[in-house]
Amino acid sequence: MRRFRVRRGIAATAVALAAVLGAGGWAAGTQSAVTGPPPGSAAWTADTALGLRLPDPATTTPAGIAAFFGALTPAQQDALATRHPLVVGNLDGAPVELRYRANALALTAERTRELARATDPALTPEDHRAARTRAERYRTLLDGGRHVLAFDPRGRGQVAEVFGDLATARRTAVVVPGSDTDLQSFDRAGDPYGTAAGMARALHGATGGQTAVIAWAGYTTPVGLGPDAATEDLARAGATRLTRLLDGLAVSTRPQAPPTVFCHSYGSVVCGLARPGPARASGLVVLGSPGMGVDSGADLDPGVPLWATARNGSDWIGDVPHVRLLGLGHGADPTAPGFGARPVPATGSHGHSGYFAPGTASLAAYAAIALGRG
């Protein structure tokens, strides 16, 4: 009997892989997650211009970062942001407005660099095209006074953007997106409610502007339906970065409550592995979830309410069996009655990326949850 169950589990895993990866096999290779301190950290820690020892981004907690900046004058803060924009712009715990200014400087500098590469005779025409694409991406993030909370050009690029005012909002929320999200796809126009920025913008509007929402593409996501999407390696690295973001918000903003975290698709694995407690999150909401990397909601912090969105009939994630074996799969279905999550209706939604679309029951429920009326 035991041997039969093992064989059945392996067979289920094979079915899951076929569903996730498609009949053609792996659709993409594995990636190395961008981890560790921000780019430029070595120059930052070596800087003695202020006559102060600057905190090591690799070892200092967000609370320590907040205390350091709290002891500086505005002029000192601005001097550091000007000299080290990529560091200051990515330091969880640093003042939010200072991070906005630092990231604008970093984006401007990176755009100038890419424009130079676009005409460098030593590079190939393909390199020139890629440089022009990146330069245009940076330009759009600089347009219209956008509030960029984080910007890291390494790898496929990471970014976080705030919709609303973190300093005055009564409530806050964080949107954690899933696969294929990076600097280029963060806010693509062709999928307005399936991108990190689109989901955050829709939620901010649905709350009447009362909730400041962070679109957080701050981790290395899987590309395509490949091995990264079927395993938890990138999610574990993302969970560490998400925890640091939440810790930074706790010391750099003053809402009525910690953020509600909305986790889409592979992002729900990140949220499940992060297991935020009540000091970090007011609630977790999963949608289009392949699983959370846990066996049931009981494996998460009981002090943080958990909601799971019903899958609409056209969401392909429903074809992925919820198994977890030999390092593959993401575990139990959060929408299953025995998982322990509170249900969220999805009436009116369509597809894997339609849960934040205006007029859906899911978006109305998300707004109520984000406002603390869940």
XYZ file of C-alpha atoms in Angstrom:
374
model
C 0.000 0.000 0.000
C 2.766 2.436 0.902
C 4.578 1.668 -2.361
C 1.357 2.320 -4.252
C 0.938 5.722 -2.590
C 4.496 6.697 -3.473
C 3.990 5.672 -7.076
C 0.733 7.577 -7.171
C 2.463 10.662 -5.788
C 5.207 10.435 -8.410
C 2.590 10.028 -11.110
C 0.731 13.086 -9.820
C 3.952 15.063 -9.901
C 4.528 14.001 -13.497
C 1.021 15.172 -14.360
C 1.657 18.459 -12.584
C 4.858 19.018 -14.507
C 3.132 18.264 -17.777
C 0.446 20.809 -16.931
C 2.890 23.463 -15.764
C 5.563 22.992 -18.375
C 3.522 21.966 -21.381
C 3.994 19.012 -23.654
C 7.053 20.611 -25.220
C 9.087 20.330 -21.987
C 10.927 23.105 -20.177
C 10.104 26.491 -21.676
C 12.956 28.346 -20.005
C 16.174 27.702 -18.119
C 16.914 28.310 -14.503
C 18.032 31.683 -13.178
C 20.144 32.972 -10.353
C 18.177 35.188 -7.985
C 19.384 38.734 -7.436
C 20.097 38.830 -3.715
C 22.236 40.690 -1.210
C 22.806 44.412 -0.714
C 22.087 47.047 -3.378
C 24.575 47.767 -6.177
C 27.172 50.317 -5.109
C 27.240 49.125 -1.499
C 31.049 48.809 -1.431
C 31.479 52.485 -2.343
C 28.810 53.396 0.209
C 30.498 51.634 3.127
C 33.868 53.176 2.171
C 32.466 56.736 2.112
C 33.723 58.884 5.016
C 32.790 62.295 3.615
C 30.307 62.993 6.407
C 32.736 61.900 9.081
C 30.350 59.073 9.954
C 30.462 55.325 9.565
C 27.683 54.440 7.156
C 25.613 51.354 8.028
C 26.444 48.214 6.078
C 23.427 47.457 3.839
C 24.229 43.747 4.022
C 23.974 43.456 7.804
C 22.006 46.443 9.141
C 18.300 45.875 9.821
C 15.684 48.266 8.428
C 15.220 49.552 11.995
C 18.950 50.312 12.138
C 18.750 52.062 8.760
C 15.820 54.159 9.987
C 17.697 55.142 13.154
C 20.773 56.132 11.147
C 18.853 58.423 8.784
C 16.808 59.801 11.656
C 20.005 61.175 13.189
C 21.051 63.015 9.994
C 20.148 66.523 8.876
C 18.157 66.896 5.625
C 21.303 68.200 3.937
C 23.265 65.130 5.003
C 20.520 62.825 3.788
C 20.429 64.537 0.400
C 24.213 64.404 0.099
C 24.176 60.642 0.572
C 21.323 60.196 -1.895
C 23.209 62.233 -4.480
C 26.462 60.307 -4.079
C 24.911 56.846 -3.699
C 21.471 56.855 -5.353
C 21.317 53.119 -6.050
C 22.056 52.349 -2.404
C 19.784 54.915 -0.765
C 16.971 54.169 -3.217
C 16.963 50.511 -2.204
C 17.505 50.797 1.554
C 14.431 49.494 3.345
C 13.979 51.703 6.393
C 15.277 54.888 4.758
C 12.841 57.826 4.513
C 10.361 57.208 1.706
C 10.632 60.651 0.078
C 14.426 60.370 0.122
C 14.186 57.033 -1.662
C 11.980 58.573 -4.339
C 14.584 61.269 -4.995
C 17.455 58.789 -4.967
C 15.736 56.487 -7.437
C 14.998 59.376 -9.790
C 18.725 60.145 -9.763
C 19.610 56.485 -10.295
C 17.171 56.134 -13.196
C 18.557 59.283 -14.814
C 22.128 58.024 -14.501
C 21.261 54.575 -15.867
C 19.357 56.117 -18.782
C 22.381 58.255 -19.667
C 24.565 55.164 -19.514
C 22.281 53.200 -21.816
C 22.006 56.041 -24.325
C 25.800 56.069 -24.529
C 25.820 52.296 -25.081
C 23.225 52.678 -27.829
C 25.782 54.540 -29.985
C 28.962 52.801 -28.861
C 30.734 51.561 -32.035
C 32.365 48.742 -30.072
C 28.968 47.112 -29.439
C 26.781 45.084 -31.793
C 23.518 46.262 -33.367
C 21.716 43.885 -31.003
C 23.453 45.539 -28.042
C 22.401 48.934 -29.400
C 18.756 47.846 -29.628
C 18.797 46.432 -26.102
C 20.351 49.650 -24.774
C 17.701 51.791 -26.475
C 14.965 49.589 -25.003
C 16.377 49.960 -21.491
C 16.857 53.703 -21.913
C 13.228 54.098 -22.962
C 12.114 51.984 -20.006
C 14.008 54.249 -17.628
C 12.504 57.328 -19.296
C 8.959 56.116 -18.713
C 9.706 55.525 -15.038
C 10.939 59.120 -14.783
C 7.828 60.606 -16.396
C 4.964 62.207 -14.516
C 6.389 62.281 -11.015
C 6.107 58.537 -10.434
C 6.979 57.374 -6.921
C 9.649 54.718 -7.434
C 10.406 53.097 -4.075
C 13.063 50.707 -5.373
C 15.095 50.359 -8.562
C 17.786 47.776 -9.248
C 19.102 47.406 -12.820
C 20.847 44.090 -12.166
C 19.671 41.002 -14.022
C 16.264 41.537 -15.620
C 15.764 44.546 -13.360
C 13.620 45.056 -10.273
C 11.369 47.949 -9.350
C 8.728 48.974 -6.818
C 6.276 51.829 -7.301
C 3.888 53.484 -4.848
C 0.363 54.548 -5.786
C -0.893 57.053 -3.228
C 0.835 58.736 -0.311
C 2.539 56.431 2.171
C 2.939 59.322 4.611
C -0.769 60.120 4.910
C -2.698 56.989 3.864
C -4.805 55.347 6.557
C -4.037 51.916 5.177
C -1.361 50.363 2.967
C -1.132 47.319 0.724
C 1.590 45.474 -1.176
C 1.063 43.607 -4.447
C 3.469 40.688 -5.007
C 3.305 39.570 -8.662
C 4.174 36.211 -10.190
C 6.162 34.856 -13.116
C 7.485 36.938 -16.005
C 7.503 40.162 -13.991
C 10.573 42.365 -14.261
C 11.583 45.937 -15.073
C 10.309 45.682 -18.649
C 6.979 43.956 -17.957
C 6.236 45.754 -14.677
C 3.529 47.942 -16.223
C 3.070 46.793 -19.834
C 0.103 48.472 -21.499
C -1.203 45.288 -23.120
C -2.160 43.673 -19.807
C -3.419 46.543 -17.621
C -4.723 44.464 -14.713
C -2.257 41.592 -14.869
C 0.897 43.584 -14.203
C 2.241 44.604 -10.822
C 1.602 48.282 -11.518
C -1.810 47.638 -13.044
C -3.007 45.604 -10.072
C -1.731 48.200 -7.609
C -3.249 51.083 -9.557
C -6.627 49.325 -9.718
C -6.630 48.579 -5.987
C -5.655 52.140 -5.112
C -8.560 53.427 -7.201
C -11.033 50.902 -5.795
C -10.317 52.111 -2.252
C -11.049 55.678 -3.278
C -7.406 56.573 -2.759
C -7.602 55.739 0.951
C -5.041 52.938 0.638
C -1.490 53.530 -0.565
C -0.515 50.516 -2.658
C 2.994 49.325 -3.471
C 3.531 47.401 -6.692
C 6.519 45.328 -5.633
C 8.511 43.630 -8.400
C 11.390 43.317 -5.966
C 12.484 39.725 -6.525
C 13.689 37.557 -9.410
C 10.586 35.896 -10.857
C 10.437 32.750 -13.011
C 10.474 33.193 -16.784
C 7.943 31.153 -18.687
C 6.725 27.747 -17.588
C 10.086 26.254 -16.769
C 11.840 24.648 -13.836
C 11.919 27.891 -11.870
C 8.115 28.045 -11.949
C 7.816 24.476 -10.660
C 10.276 24.870 -7.765
C 10.617 27.194 -4.778
C 14.203 28.419 -5.108
C 13.303 31.865 -6.449
C 10.389 32.100 -4.020
C 12.684 31.528 -1.032
C 14.985 34.327 -2.171
C 11.944 36.522 -2.810
C 10.510 35.765 0.637
C 13.664 37.152 2.276
C 13.385 40.349 0.264
C 9.644 40.661 0.962
C 10.240 40.306 4.697
C 12.812 43.090 4.566
C 10.395 45.324 2.644
C 7.684 44.787 5.268
C 10.146 45.466 8.080
C 11.180 48.680 6.342
C 7.590 49.852 5.975
C 7.034 49.250 9.692
C 9.721 51.794 10.600
C 9.416 54.286 7.732
C 5.630 54.719 7.460
C 2.879 55.240 10.020
C -0.410 53.791 8.767
C -3.141 52.555 11.088
C -2.054 48.975 10.525
C 0.621 46.945 8.727
C 0.020 46.377 5.010
C -2.335 43.856 3.508
C -0.302 41.728 1.103
C -1.877 40.594 -2.178
C -0.069 37.649 -3.758
C -0.671 36.702 -7.389
C 0.272 33.352 -8.927
C 3.912 32.447 -8.105
C 3.873 35.475 -5.792
C 1.646 33.455 -3.460
C 4.517 30.998 -3.023
C 6.727 33.929 -2.022
C 4.127 35.075 0.506
C 3.634 31.590 1.906
C 7.347 31.058 2.460
C 7.701 34.545 3.995
C 5.022 33.656 6.603
C 4.606 37.248 7.817
C 3.353 37.753 11.359
C 0.895 40.420 12.570
C 3.681 42.974 13.053
C 4.427 42.771 9.338
C 1.038 42.189 7.687
C -2.642 42.776 8.403
C -3.641 39.998 6.047
C -2.640 37.825 3.099
C -4.773 37.550 -0.034
C -3.863 34.980 -2.691
C -5.204 34.863 -6.237
C -4.471 32.618 -9.181
C -2.388 30.580 -6.746
C -0.513 27.356 -7.609
C -0.058 26.809 -3.850
C 1.760 28.617 -1.078
C 4.567 26.183 -0.357
C 2.700 24.928 2.728
C 0.355 22.015 3.452
C -2.434 24.177 4.874
C -3.227 27.615 6.204
C -2.393 26.289 9.671
C 1.282 26.394 8.682
C 1.093 30.203 8.394
C 0.968 32.695 11.250
C -2.479 32.428 12.877
C -2.400 36.132 13.710
C -2.587 37.107 10.028
C -5.958 36.506 8.314
C -5.724 34.603 5.034
C -8.050 34.981 2.052
C -8.051 32.861 -1.121
C -9.746 33.997 -4.308
C -11.986 31.540 -6.107
C -10.576 30.650 -9.530
C -12.623 31.711 -12.506
C -13.268 29.098 -15.167
C -10.756 30.542 -17.653
C -7.778 30.701 -15.292
C -5.265 28.135 -16.549
C -3.767 27.754 -13.061
C -6.745 25.501 -12.295
C -5.173 22.828 -14.519
C -2.096 22.577 -12.284
C -2.438 19.732 -9.736
C -1.563 20.847 -6.229
C 1.238 18.469 -5.284
C 4.595 18.883 -3.617
C 7.105 16.099 -4.119
C 10.843 15.817 -4.755
C 11.190 19.599 -4.749
C 8.512 20.085 -7.401
C 5.106 21.718 -7.009
C 3.789 24.190 -4.448
C 1.504 22.213 -2.205
C -2.147 22.308 -1.265
C -4.765 24.409 -3.022
C -5.491 27.555 -0.951
C -9.047 27.639 -2.340
C -9.836 24.126 -1.058
C -12.329 24.111 1.850
C -9.916 22.288 4.144
C -7.017 24.685 3.596
C -8.375 27.210 6.060
C -8.501 30.412 3.988
C -11.451 32.760 3.911
C -13.093 32.705 0.447
C -13.108 35.681 -1.929
C -15.583 35.657 -4.842
C -14.286 36.091 -8.391
C -17.517 36.801 -10.273
C -16.857 38.839 -13.410
C -13.160 38.053 -13.624
C -11.594 36.362 -16.642
C -8.301 34.574 -17.129
C -5.250 34.330 -14.932
C -4.722 38.082 -14.781
C -8.258 39.448 -14.551
C -8.933 39.459 -10.808
C -8.153 43.171 -10.371
C -10.278 44.299 -13.314
C -12.855 47.019 -12.480
C -16.364 45.704 -11.946
C -15.287 42.294 -10.660
C -16.423 40.920 -7.338
C -12.810 40.116 -6.557
C -11.621 43.728 -6.853
C -14.533 44.938 -4.702
C -13.584 42.372 -2.066
C -9.890 43.321 -2.283
C -10.755 46.968 -1.668
C -12.822 46.066 1.407
C -10.002 43.898 2.774
C -7.385 46.565 2.100
C -9.531 49.095 3.976
C -9.782 46.795 6.986
C -13.386 45.815 6.340
C -12.703 42.221 5.374
